[in-house]
Amino acid sequence: GVPEKRCPCCGFGNRLGNLFDVLKENEAVQQKPVTVMVWEDARRQGTQSNGKDNTQRELTSKVMTVVELLEHFQKMLDICIPHIQEIRWIKHLQDTDFSKLSDDTIIIFTDFAALMALRARQAKNSSVDAHAIIANFVILWNKRDVTAKGKRQDKDGKEVEITEEVTISNVDVVHFFAETFEKGKKNDHQMHRVCLDEIIRKYRAKLREYDVELKHVIIWTDNAPHQYRCRQTFIQVASIELRHPGITVTHRLAVVDNFKGIHDAVGKDPSHKVRELENQGIRSPTAFWAFVNC
């Protein structure tokens, strides 16, 4: 076949010219230390796998010299996919899902069940931390157009009041808590099935209050190899249509990169609340009490 040619507009050489060489040769900045965020394998909590620590690619703070930074940046650019739309295709799909969100559809973003360490502020001798599982879901529904008022600068730089139609939707954050007897979080897929079933039942009832019947559920999940790619989870998600007749499901799996969003951050809220209450002397010794206190 014909070899693919690289786009003549892409590549740092075409975009930045000799900027890299100029900076590398500048003695005033060559060895200047800078703090940057780089993607590296970071160790995760939990058990080991095959004798090796579990890791996950995360943004990590690192100090480099200007020369080291440019060399690292150049190395990344050399292997970078040329066109941004290929890198950010998930964002385009999310925008498409939202733009086509109909009255009878809900979108669910979910992070896999995380582990909460219910650590006491004043631990007893030889005490062991209790643990709880928390599953986080962000649900988008009831998209609609509303009239919004605001201010904007005109061509002369003066602020003028404007009125325009904007598209909004309801965004709900739902947390589920469950007991666990070990750090390994066994039977994650069973908990996830129960959570999804409860969300579908809840929003089916909510939409019926608006005389709308829920017909379609779009589920966005990450692509963790031992979680969402396990056969049990696929079976549980695929069988939603059997457990909830009349509802079709679209399951979107993320690629390795570019899938961080609000569904990853919302789990920090209950964890922060539990720690805050612990400092006030209000204990959360079990998953049930973590739920009650939150």
PDB file of C-alpha atoms in Angstrom:
ATOM      1  CA  GLY A   1       0.000   0.000   0.000  1.00  0.00           C
ATOM      2  CA  VAL A   2       0.907   3.679  -0.171  1.00  0.00           C
ATOM      3  CA  PRO A   3       2.744   4.831   3.006  1.00  0.00           C
ATOM      4  CA  GLU A   4       0.916   7.480   4.991  1.00  0.00           C
ATOM      5  CA  LYS A   5       2.501  10.935   4.791  1.00  0.00           C
ATOM      6  CA  ARG A   6       2.712  13.078   7.883  1.00  0.00           C
ATOM      7  CA  CYS A   7       0.615  16.227   7.747  1.00  0.00           C
ATOM      8  CA  PRO A   8       2.841  19.150   6.627  1.00  0.00           C
ATOM      9  CA  CYS A   9       1.192  21.429   9.195  1.00  0.00           C
ATOM     10  CA  CYS A  10       1.901  19.123  12.163  1.00  0.00           C
ATOM     11  CA  GLY A  11       5.100  18.593  14.102  1.00  0.00           C
ATOM     12  CA  PHE A  12       6.874  20.986  16.460  1.00  0.00           C
ATOM     13  CA  GLY A  13       9.422  21.909  13.762  1.00  0.00           C
ATOM     14  CA  ASN A  14       6.708  23.325  11.532  1.00  0.00           C
ATOM     15  CA  ARG A  15       4.903  24.963  14.414  1.00  0.00           C
ATOM     16  CA  LEU A  16       7.743  26.280  16.572  1.00  0.00           C
ATOM     17  CA  GLY A  17      10.651  26.602  14.140  1.00  0.00           C
ATOM     18  CA  ASN A  18      14.045  26.577  15.857  1.00  0.00           C
ATOM     19  CA  LEU A  19      12.689  27.719  19.231  1.00  0.00           C
ATOM     20  CA  PHE A  20      13.906  24.525  20.942  1.00  0.00           C
ATOM     21  CA  ASP A  21      17.501  25.008  19.699  1.00  0.00           C
ATOM     22  CA  VAL A  22      17.524  28.663  20.722  1.00  0.00           C
ATOM     23  CA  LEU A  23      16.469  27.809  24.278  1.00  0.00           C
ATOM     24  CA  LYS A  24      18.919  24.919  24.590  1.00  0.00           C
ATOM     25  CA  GLU A  25      21.821  27.136  23.558  1.00  0.00           C
ATOM     26  CA  ASN A  26      20.858  30.009  25.866  1.00  0.00           C
ATOM     27  CA  GLU A  27      23.267  29.780  28.816  1.00  0.00           C
ATOM     28  CA  ALA A  28      21.008  31.976  30.952  1.00  0.00           C
ATOM     29  CA  VAL A  29      18.230  29.376  31.006  1.00  0.00           C
ATOM     30  CA  GLN A  30      19.915  26.058  30.151  1.00  0.00           C
ATOM     31  CA  GLN A  31      20.219  24.770  33.716  1.00  0.00           C
ATOM     32  CA  LYS A  32      17.340  26.720  35.214  1.00  0.00           C
ATOM     33  CA  PRO A  33      15.134  24.332  37.266  1.00  0.00           C
ATOM     34  CA  VAL A  34      11.442  24.292  36.436  1.00  0.00           C
ATOM     35  CA  THR A  35       8.598  22.341  38.040  1.00  0.00           C
ATOM     36  CA  VAL A  36       6.359  20.577  35.539  1.00  0.00           C
ATOM     37  CA  MET A  37       3.593  17.962  35.529  1.00  0.00           C
ATOM     38  CA  VAL A  38       4.427  14.771  33.631  1.00  0.00           C
ATOM     39  CA  TRP A  39       2.580  11.493  33.088  1.00  0.00           C
ATOM     40  CA  GLU A  40       4.284   8.706  35.062  1.00  0.00           C
ATOM     41  CA  ASP A  41       3.378   5.332  36.567  1.00  0.00           C
ATOM     42  CA  ALA A  42       2.390   5.992  40.188  1.00  0.00           C
ATOM     43  CA  ARG A  43       1.910   3.309  42.805  1.00  0.00           C
ATOM     44  CA  ARG A  44      -1.681   2.613  43.836  1.00  0.00           C
ATOM     45  CA  GLN A  45      -3.044   1.425  47.160  1.00  0.00           C
ATOM     46  CA  GLY A  46      -4.084  -2.167  47.477  1.00  0.00           C
ATOM     47  CA  THR A  47      -2.631  -5.601  47.006  1.00  0.00           C
ATOM     48  CA  GLN A  48       0.175  -6.540  44.694  1.00  0.00           C
ATOM     49  CA  SER A  49      -0.342  -8.346  41.397  1.00  0.00           C
ATOM     50  CA  ASN A  50       2.082 -11.168  40.562  1.00  0.00           C
ATOM     51  CA  GLY A  51       4.517  -9.797  43.094  1.00  0.00           C
ATOM     52  CA  LYS A  52       4.510  -6.333  41.509  1.00  0.00           C
ATOM     53  CA  ASP A  53       2.959  -3.137  42.830  1.00  0.00           C
ATOM     54  CA  ASN A  54      -0.235  -1.967  41.152  1.00  0.00           C
ATOM     55  CA  THR A  55       0.416   1.236  39.216  1.00  0.00           C
ATOM     56  CA  GLN A  56      -1.613   3.799  37.320  1.00  0.00           C
ATOM     57  CA  ARG A  57      -0.550   6.576  34.968  1.00  0.00           C
ATOM     58  CA  GLU A  58      -1.037   9.882  36.766  1.00  0.00           C
ATOM     59  CA  LEU A  59       0.112  13.467  36.436  1.00  0.00           C
ATOM     60  CA  THR A  60       3.123  13.792  38.739  1.00  0.00           C
ATOM     61  CA  SER A  61       5.053  16.889  39.775  1.00  0.00           C
ATOM     62  CA  LYS A  62       8.713  16.766  38.708  1.00  0.00           C
ATOM     63  CA  VAL A  63      11.668  19.181  38.699  1.00  0.00           C
ATOM     64  CA  MET A  64      13.693  19.384  35.458  1.00  0.00           C
ATOM     65  CA  THR A  65      16.197  21.723  33.918  1.00  0.00           C
ATOM     66  CA  VAL A  66      15.099  23.628  30.832  1.00  0.00           C
ATOM     67  CA  VAL A  67      17.261  21.382  28.626  1.00  0.00           C
ATOM     68  CA  GLU A  68      15.799  18.196  30.176  1.00  0.00           C
ATOM     69  CA  LEU A  69      12.287  19.579  29.787  1.00  0.00           C
ATOM     70  CA  LEU A  70      12.788  20.422  26.116  1.00  0.00           C
ATOM     71  CA  GLU A  71      14.302  17.004  25.375  1.00  0.00           C
ATOM     72  CA  HIS A  72      11.413  15.275  27.152  1.00  0.00           C
ATOM     73  CA  PHE A  73       8.876  17.496  25.380  1.00  0.00           C
ATOM     74  CA  GLN A  74      10.527  16.834  22.009  1.00  0.00           C
ATOM     75  CA  LYS A  75      10.466  13.078  22.643  1.00  0.00           C
ATOM     76  CA  MET A  76       6.748  13.231  23.437  1.00  0.00           C
ATOM     77  CA  LEU A  77       6.011  15.357  20.369  1.00  0.00           C
ATOM     78  CA  ASP A  78       7.866  12.917  18.110  1.00  0.00           C
ATOM     79  CA  ILE A  79       5.467  10.118  19.053  1.00  0.00           C
ATOM     80  CA  CYS A  80       2.377  12.297  19.421  1.00  0.00           C
ATOM     81  CA  ILE A  81      -0.615  11.602  17.224  1.00  0.00           C
ATOM     82  CA  PRO A  82      -0.553  14.412  14.642  1.00  0.00           C
ATOM     83  CA  HIS A  83      -4.127  15.680  14.820  1.00  0.00           C
ATOM     84  CA  ILE A  84      -5.792  16.865  17.997  1.00  0.00           C
ATOM     85  CA  GLN A  85      -9.184  15.482  16.982  1.00  0.00           C
ATOM     86  CA  GLU A  86      -7.692  11.982  17.056  1.00  0.00           C
ATOM     87  CA  ILE A  87      -6.336  12.548  20.563  1.00  0.00           C
ATOM     88  CA  ARG A  88      -9.508  14.089  21.924  1.00  0.00           C
ATOM     89  CA  TRP A  89     -12.064  11.905  20.164  1.00  0.00           C
ATOM     90  CA  ILE A  90     -13.686  11.059  23.495  1.00  0.00           C
ATOM     91  CA  LYS A  91     -14.422  14.730  24.147  1.00  0.00           C
ATOM     92  CA  HIS A  92     -16.082  14.957  20.740  1.00  0.00           C
ATOM     93  CA  LEU A  93     -18.173  11.872  21.510  1.00  0.00           C
ATOM     94  CA  GLN A  94     -19.223  13.320  24.858  1.00  0.00           C
ATOM     95  CA  ASP A  95     -20.225  16.577  23.184  1.00  0.00           C
ATOM     96  CA  THR A  96     -22.174  14.577  20.598  1.00  0.00           C
ATOM     97  CA  ASP A  97     -23.989  12.584  23.264  1.00  0.00           C
ATOM     98  CA  PHE A  98     -24.942  15.760  25.096  1.00  0.00           C
ATOM     99  CA  SER A  99     -26.005  17.664  21.968  1.00  0.00           C
ATOM    100  CA  LYS A 100     -28.291  14.773  20.979  1.00  0.00           C
ATOM    101  CA  LEU A 101     -29.548  14.126  24.528  1.00  0.00           C
ATOM    102  CA  SER A 102     -33.288  13.596  24.198  1.00  0.00           C
ATOM    103  CA  ASP A 103     -35.982  13.738  26.879  1.00  0.00           C
ATOM    104  CA  ASP A 104     -36.102   9.947  27.183  1.00  0.00           C
ATOM    105  CA  THR A 105     -32.323   9.476  27.632  1.00  0.00           C
ATOM    106  CA  ILE A 106     -29.936   9.809  30.572  1.00  0.00           C
ATOM    107  CA  ILE A 107     -26.116   9.854  30.488  1.00  0.00           C
ATOM    108  CA  ILE A 108     -24.187   8.218  33.323  1.00  0.00           C
ATOM    109  CA  PHE A 109     -20.503   8.881  34.000  1.00  0.00           C
ATOM    110  CA  THR A 110     -19.033   6.535  36.575  1.00  0.00           C
ATOM    111  CA  ASP A 111     -15.717   5.888  38.266  1.00  0.00           C
ATOM    112  CA  PHE A 112     -15.108   2.371  39.486  1.00  0.00           C
ATOM    113  CA  ALA A 113     -15.712   1.649  43.172  1.00  0.00           C
ATOM    114  CA  ALA A 114     -12.896   3.161  45.229  1.00  0.00           C
ATOM    115  CA  LEU A 115     -11.641   2.192  48.653  1.00  0.00           C
ATOM    116  CA  MET A 116     -12.052   4.480  51.682  1.00  0.00           C
ATOM    117  CA  ALA A 117      -9.716   3.992  54.638  1.00  0.00           C
ATOM    118  CA  LEU A 118     -11.833   4.776  57.722  1.00  0.00           C
ATOM    119  CA  ARG A 119      -8.885   5.739  59.873  1.00  0.00           C
ATOM    120  CA  ALA A 120      -9.471   6.846  63.437  1.00  0.00           C
ATOM    121  CA  ARG A 121      -7.958  10.164  64.496  1.00  0.00           C
ATOM    122  CA  GLN A 122      -6.689   8.529  67.692  1.00  0.00           C
ATOM    123  CA  ALA A 123      -5.810   4.949  66.825  1.00  0.00           C
ATOM    124  CA  LYS A 124      -5.515   2.256  69.485  1.00  0.00           C
ATOM    125  CA  ASN A 125      -2.411   0.097  69.825  1.00  0.00           C
ATOM    126  CA  SER A 126      -2.212  -2.561  67.090  1.00  0.00           C
ATOM    127  CA  SER A 127      -5.478  -1.305  65.594  1.00  0.00           C
ATOM    128  CA  VAL A 128      -6.346  -1.966  61.938  1.00  0.00           C
ATOM    129  CA  ASP A 129      -8.110   0.551  59.717  1.00  0.00           C
ATOM    130  CA  ALA A 130     -11.644  -0.275  58.664  1.00  0.00           C
ATOM    131  CA  HIS A 131     -12.500   0.116  54.988  1.00  0.00           C
ATOM    132  CA  ALA A 132     -15.523   0.974  52.895  1.00  0.00           C
ATOM    133  CA  ILE A 133     -16.268   0.837  49.187  1.00  0.00           C
ATOM    134  CA  ILE A 134     -17.620   3.971  47.524  1.00  0.00           C
ATOM    135  CA  ALA A 135     -18.988   4.095  43.971  1.00  0.00           C
ATOM    136  CA  ASN A 136     -19.508   7.491  42.332  1.00  0.00           C
ATOM    137  CA  PHE A 137     -21.928   8.359  39.538  1.00  0.00           C
ATOM    138  CA  VAL A 138     -22.653  11.605  37.682  1.00  0.00           C
ATOM    139  CA  ILE A 139     -26.007  11.648  35.865  1.00  0.00           C
ATOM    140  CA  LEU A 140     -27.044  14.116  33.138  1.00  0.00           C
ATOM    141  CA  TRP A 141     -30.736  14.376  32.292  1.00  0.00           C
ATOM    142  CA  ASN A 142     -33.582  16.751  31.441  1.00  0.00           C
ATOM    143  CA  LYS A 143     -31.744  18.858  28.847  1.00  0.00           C
ATOM    144  CA  ARG A 144     -33.604  22.068  28.072  1.00  0.00           C
ATOM    145  CA  ASP A 145     -33.242  25.635  26.758  1.00  0.00           C
ATOM    146  CA  VAL A 146     -33.638  28.528  29.188  1.00  0.00           C
ATOM    147  CA  THR A 147     -33.354  32.286  28.917  1.00  0.00           C
ATOM    148  CA  ALA A 148     -30.263  33.678  30.659  1.00  0.00           C
ATOM    149  CA  LYS A 149     -29.330  37.265  31.396  1.00  0.00           C
ATOM    150  CA  GLY A 150     -25.773  38.498  31.656  1.00  0.00           C
ATOM    151  CA  LYS A 151     -23.251  41.116  30.652  1.00  0.00           C
ATOM    152  CA  ARG A 152     -20.838  41.236  27.726  1.00  0.00           C
ATOM    153  CA  GLN A 153     -18.427  43.764  26.313  1.00  0.00           C
ATOM    154  CA  ASP A 154     -19.427  45.323  23.031  1.00  0.00           C
ATOM    155  CA  LYS A 155     -17.023  46.327  20.252  1.00  0.00           C
ATOM    156  CA  ASP A 156     -16.296  49.588  22.073  1.00  0.00           C
ATOM    157  CA  GLY A 157     -15.323  47.789  25.273  1.00  0.00           C
ATOM    158  CA  LYS A 158     -18.429  48.821  27.192  1.00  0.00           C
ATOM    159  CA  GLU A 159     -20.428  46.346  29.254  1.00  0.00           C
ATOM    160  CA  VAL A 160     -23.936  45.810  27.983  1.00  0.00           C
ATOM    161  CA  GLU A 161     -26.686  43.583  29.308  1.00  0.00           C
ATOM    162  CA  ILE A 162     -27.652  40.668  27.085  1.00  0.00           C
ATOM    163  CA  THR A 163     -30.403  38.070  27.020  1.00  0.00           C
ATOM    164  CA  GLU A 164     -29.843  34.786  25.212  1.00  0.00           C
ATOM    165  CA  GLU A 165     -31.035  31.205  25.042  1.00  0.00           C
ATOM    166  CA  VAL A 166     -28.662  28.670  26.633  1.00  0.00           C
ATOM    167  CA  THR A 167     -28.846  24.884  26.886  1.00  0.00           C
ATOM    168  CA  ILE A 168     -28.592  23.340  30.345  1.00  0.00           C
ATOM    169  CA  SER A 169     -29.327  20.004  31.980  1.00  0.00           C
ATOM    170  CA  ASN A 170     -29.731  18.584  35.447  1.00  0.00           C
ATOM    171  CA  VAL A 171     -26.450  17.190  36.777  1.00  0.00           C
ATOM    172  CA  ASP A 172     -26.775  14.883  39.787  1.00  0.00           C
ATOM    173  CA  VAL A 173     -23.944  13.307  41.771  1.00  0.00           C
ATOM    174  CA  VAL A 174     -24.764  10.006  43.489  1.00  0.00           C
ATOM    175  CA  HIS A 175     -22.557   8.138  45.985  1.00  0.00           C
ATOM    176  CA  PHE A 176     -23.051   4.510  47.043  1.00  0.00           C
ATOM    177  CA  PHE A 177     -21.374   3.049  50.147  1.00  0.00           C
ATOM    178  CA  ALA A 178     -20.825  -0.636  50.880  1.00  0.00           C
ATOM    179  CA  GLU A 179     -19.034  -2.753  53.449  1.00  0.00           C
ATOM    180  CA  THR A 180     -15.852  -4.597  52.573  1.00  0.00           C
ATOM    181  CA  PHE A 181     -13.928  -7.141  54.608  1.00  0.00           C
ATOM    182  CA  GLU A 182     -10.611  -6.675  52.842  1.00  0.00           C
ATOM    183  CA  LYS A 183      -8.680  -4.149  50.798  1.00  0.00           C
ATOM    184  CA  GLY A 184      -9.129  -6.127  47.591  1.00  0.00           C
ATOM    185  CA  LYS A 185     -12.759  -5.000  47.073  1.00  0.00           C
ATOM    186  CA  LYS A 186     -14.043  -8.386  45.897  1.00  0.00           C
ATOM    187  CA  ASN A 187     -17.235  -8.661  43.832  1.00  0.00           C
ATOM    188  CA  ASP A 188     -16.980  -5.105  42.494  1.00  0.00           C
ATOM    189  CA  HIS A 189     -19.127  -6.019  39.516  1.00  0.00           C
ATOM    190  CA  GLN A 190     -21.967  -7.124  41.794  1.00  0.00           C
ATOM    191  CA  MET A 191     -22.002  -3.784  43.613  1.00  0.00           C
ATOM    192  CA  HIS A 192     -21.839  -1.922  40.327  1.00  0.00           C
ATOM    193  CA  ARG A 193     -24.825  -3.870  38.989  1.00  0.00           C
ATOM    194  CA  VAL A 194     -26.891  -3.002  42.062  1.00  0.00           C
ATOM    195  CA  CYS A 195     -25.931   0.688  41.784  1.00  0.00           C
ATOM    196  CA  LEU A 196     -26.830   0.894  38.081  1.00  0.00           C
ATOM    197  CA  ASP A 197     -30.144  -0.860  38.658  1.00  0.00           C
ATOM    198  CA  GLU A 198     -31.027   1.576  41.449  1.00  0.00           C
ATOM    199  CA  ILE A 199     -30.107   4.609  39.302  1.00  0.00           C
ATOM    200  CA  ILE A 200     -32.236   3.351  36.404  1.00  0.00           C
ATOM    201  CA  ARG A 201     -35.210   2.719  38.721  1.00  0.00           C
ATOM    202  CA  LYS A 202     -34.814   6.154  40.318  1.00  0.00           C
ATOM    203  CA  TYR A 203     -34.596   8.115  37.064  1.00  0.00           C
ATOM    204  CA  ARG A 204     -37.307   6.081  35.402  1.00  0.00           C
ATOM    205  CA  ALA A 205     -39.574   7.293  38.198  1.00  0.00           C
ATOM    206  CA  LYS A 206     -38.229  10.871  37.972  1.00  0.00           C
ATOM    207  CA  LEU A 207     -38.921  11.106  34.238  1.00  0.00           C
ATOM    208  CA  ARG A 208     -42.409   9.701  34.669  1.00  0.00           C
ATOM    209  CA  GLU A 209     -43.161  12.771  36.811  1.00  0.00           C
ATOM    210  CA  TYR A 210     -42.594  14.749  33.574  1.00  0.00           C
ATOM    211  CA  ASP A 211     -44.760  12.261  31.582  1.00  0.00           C
ATOM    212  CA  VAL A 212     -41.619  10.905  29.884  1.00  0.00           C
ATOM    213  CA  GLU A 213     -40.725   7.206  29.673  1.00  0.00           C
ATOM    214  CA  LEU A 214     -36.998   6.378  30.014  1.00  0.00           C
ATOM    215  CA  LYS A 215     -35.918   4.490  26.901  1.00  0.00           C
ATOM    216  CA  HIS A 216     -32.145   4.885  26.555  1.00  0.00           C
ATOM    217  CA  VAL A 217     -29.200   4.867  28.983  1.00  0.00           C
ATOM    218  CA  ILE A 218     -25.672   5.896  27.902  1.00  0.00           C
ATOM    219  CA  ILE A 219     -22.969   4.686  30.317  1.00  0.00           C
ATOM    220  CA  TRP A 220     -19.459   6.164  30.209  1.00  0.00           C
ATOM    221  CA  THR A 221     -16.870   4.136  32.128  1.00  0.00           C
ATOM    222  CA  ASP A 222     -13.115   3.949  32.272  1.00  0.00           C
ATOM    223  CA  ASN A 223     -11.216   1.000  30.812  1.00  0.00           C
ATOM    224  CA  ALA A 224      -9.455  -0.555  33.797  1.00  0.00           C
ATOM    225  CA  PRO A 225      -8.273  -4.043  32.759  1.00  0.00           C
ATOM    226  CA  HIS A 226      -9.322  -5.866  35.952  1.00  0.00           C
ATOM    227  CA  GLN A 227     -12.571  -3.971  36.392  1.00  0.00           C
ATOM    228  CA  TYR A 228     -14.610  -2.853  33.383  1.00  0.00           C
ATOM    229  CA  ARG A 229     -12.906  -5.261  31.002  1.00  0.00           C
ATOM    230  CA  CYS A 230     -13.762  -8.277  33.138  1.00  0.00           C
ATOM    231  CA  ARG A 231     -16.420 -10.550  31.673  1.00  0.00           C
ATOM    232  CA  GLN A 232     -18.718 -10.273  34.700  1.00  0.00           C
ATOM    233  CA  THR A 233     -19.065  -6.506  34.285  1.00  0.00           C
ATOM    234  CA  PHE A 234     -19.816  -6.798  30.571  1.00  0.00           C
ATOM    235  CA  ILE A 235     -22.472  -9.399  31.360  1.00  0.00           C
ATOM    236  CA  GLN A 236     -24.008  -7.194  34.058  1.00  0.00           C
ATOM    237  CA  VAL A 237     -24.111  -4.120  31.806  1.00  0.00           C
ATOM    238  CA  ALA A 238     -25.358  -6.048  28.767  1.00  0.00           C
ATOM    239  CA  SER A 239     -28.131  -7.690  30.805  1.00  0.00           C
ATOM    240  CA  ILE A 240     -29.597  -4.345  31.932  1.00  0.00           C
ATOM    241  CA  GLU A 241     -32.060  -4.620  29.060  1.00  0.00           C
ATOM    242  CA  LEU A 242     -33.276  -7.935  30.500  1.00  0.00           C
ATOM    243  CA  ARG A 243     -33.704  -6.552  34.010  1.00  0.00           C
ATOM    244  CA  HIS A 244     -35.332  -3.322  32.770  1.00  0.00           C
ATOM    245  CA  PRO A 245     -37.532  -4.128  29.755  1.00  0.00           C
ATOM    246  CA  GLY A 246     -38.027  -1.311  27.272  1.00  0.00           C
ATOM    247  CA  ILE A 247     -34.633   0.334  27.977  1.00  0.00           C
ATOM    248  CA  THR A 248     -31.675   0.143  25.603  1.00  0.00           C
ATOM    249  CA  VAL A 249     -28.097   0.659  26.794  1.00  0.00           C
ATOM    250  CA  THR A 250     -25.019   2.151  25.114  1.00  0.00           C
ATOM    251  CA  HIS A 251     -21.798   1.319  26.977  1.00  0.00           C
ATOM    252  CA  ARG A 252     -18.855   3.554  26.058  1.00  0.00           C
ATOM    253  CA  LEU A 253     -15.391   2.446  27.162  1.00  0.00           C
ATOM    254  CA  ALA A 254     -12.638   5.038  27.438  1.00  0.00           C
ATOM    255  CA  VAL A 255      -9.195   4.731  25.912  1.00  0.00           C
ATOM    256  CA  VAL A 256      -6.102   4.963  28.108  1.00  0.00           C
ATOM    257  CA  ASP A 257      -5.744   8.755  28.009  1.00  0.00           C
ATOM    258  CA  ASN A 258      -8.027  11.785  28.079  1.00  0.00           C
ATOM    259  CA  PHE A 259     -10.804  10.416  30.246  1.00  0.00           C
ATOM    260  CA  LYS A 260     -10.386  12.460  33.399  1.00  0.00           C
ATOM    261  CA  GLY A 261     -13.447  14.429  34.377  1.00  0.00           C
ATOM    262  CA  ILE A 262     -15.833  15.320  37.178  1.00  0.00           C
ATOM    263  CA  HIS A 263     -16.681  11.654  37.735  1.00  0.00           C
ATOM    264  CA  ASP A 264     -13.085  11.133  38.949  1.00  0.00           C
ATOM    265  CA  ALA A 265     -13.130  14.088  41.376  1.00  0.00           C
ATOM    266  CA  VAL A 266     -16.531  13.708  43.047  1.00  0.00           C
ATOM    267  CA  GLY A 267     -15.322  10.834  45.227  1.00  0.00           C
ATOM    268  CA  LYS A 268     -13.125  13.241  47.160  1.00  0.00           C
ATOM    269  CA  ASP A 269     -16.140  15.009  48.685  1.00  0.00           C
ATOM    270  CA  PRO A 270     -17.341  12.152  50.967  1.00  0.00           C
ATOM    271  CA  SER A 271     -13.734  11.268  51.879  1.00  0.00           C
ATOM    272  CA  HIS A 272     -13.045  14.876  52.872  1.00  0.00           C
ATOM    273  CA  LYS A 273     -16.286  15.008  54.884  1.00  0.00           C
ATOM    274  CA  VAL A 274     -15.439  11.820  56.786  1.00  0.00           C
ATOM    275  CA  ARG A 275     -11.962  13.145  57.687  1.00  0.00           C
ATOM    276  CA  GLU A 276     -13.433  16.498  58.711  1.00  0.00           C
ATOM    277  CA  LEU A 277     -15.979  14.841  61.011  1.00  0.00           C
ATOM    278  CA  GLU A 278     -13.280  12.572  62.427  1.00  0.00           C
ATOM    279  CA  ASN A 279     -11.313  15.646  63.518  1.00  0.00           C
ATOM    280  CA  GLN A 280     -14.470  16.866  65.270  1.00  0.00           C
ATOM    281  CA  GLY A 281     -14.771  13.597  67.191  1.00  0.00           C
ATOM    282  CA  ILE A 282     -17.577  12.148  65.042  1.00  0.00           C
ATOM    283  CA  ARG A 283     -16.548   8.594  64.159  1.00  0.00           C
ATOM    284  CA  SER A 284     -17.286   6.706  60.940  1.00  0.00           C
ATOM    285  CA  PRO A 285     -16.135   3.213  61.926  1.00  0.00           C
ATOM    286  CA  THR A 286     -18.041   1.387  59.159  1.00  0.00           C
ATOM    287  CA  ALA A 287     -19.381   2.029  55.670  1.00  0.00           C
ATOM    288  CA  PHE A 288     -22.892   2.389  57.116  1.00  0.00           C
ATOM    289  CA  TRP A 289     -21.814   5.141  59.491  1.00  0.00           C
ATOM    290  CA  ALA A 290     -19.824   6.843  56.723  1.00  0.00           C
ATOM    291  CA  PHE A 291     -23.106   6.932  54.765  1.00  0.00           C
ATOM    292  CA  VAL A 292     -25.102   8.225  57.770  1.00  0.00           C
ATOM    293  CA  ASN A 293     -22.551  10.927  58.627  1.00  0.00           C
ATOM    294  CA  CYS A 294     -22.324  12.126  55.027  1.00  0.00           C
TER     295      CYS A 294
END
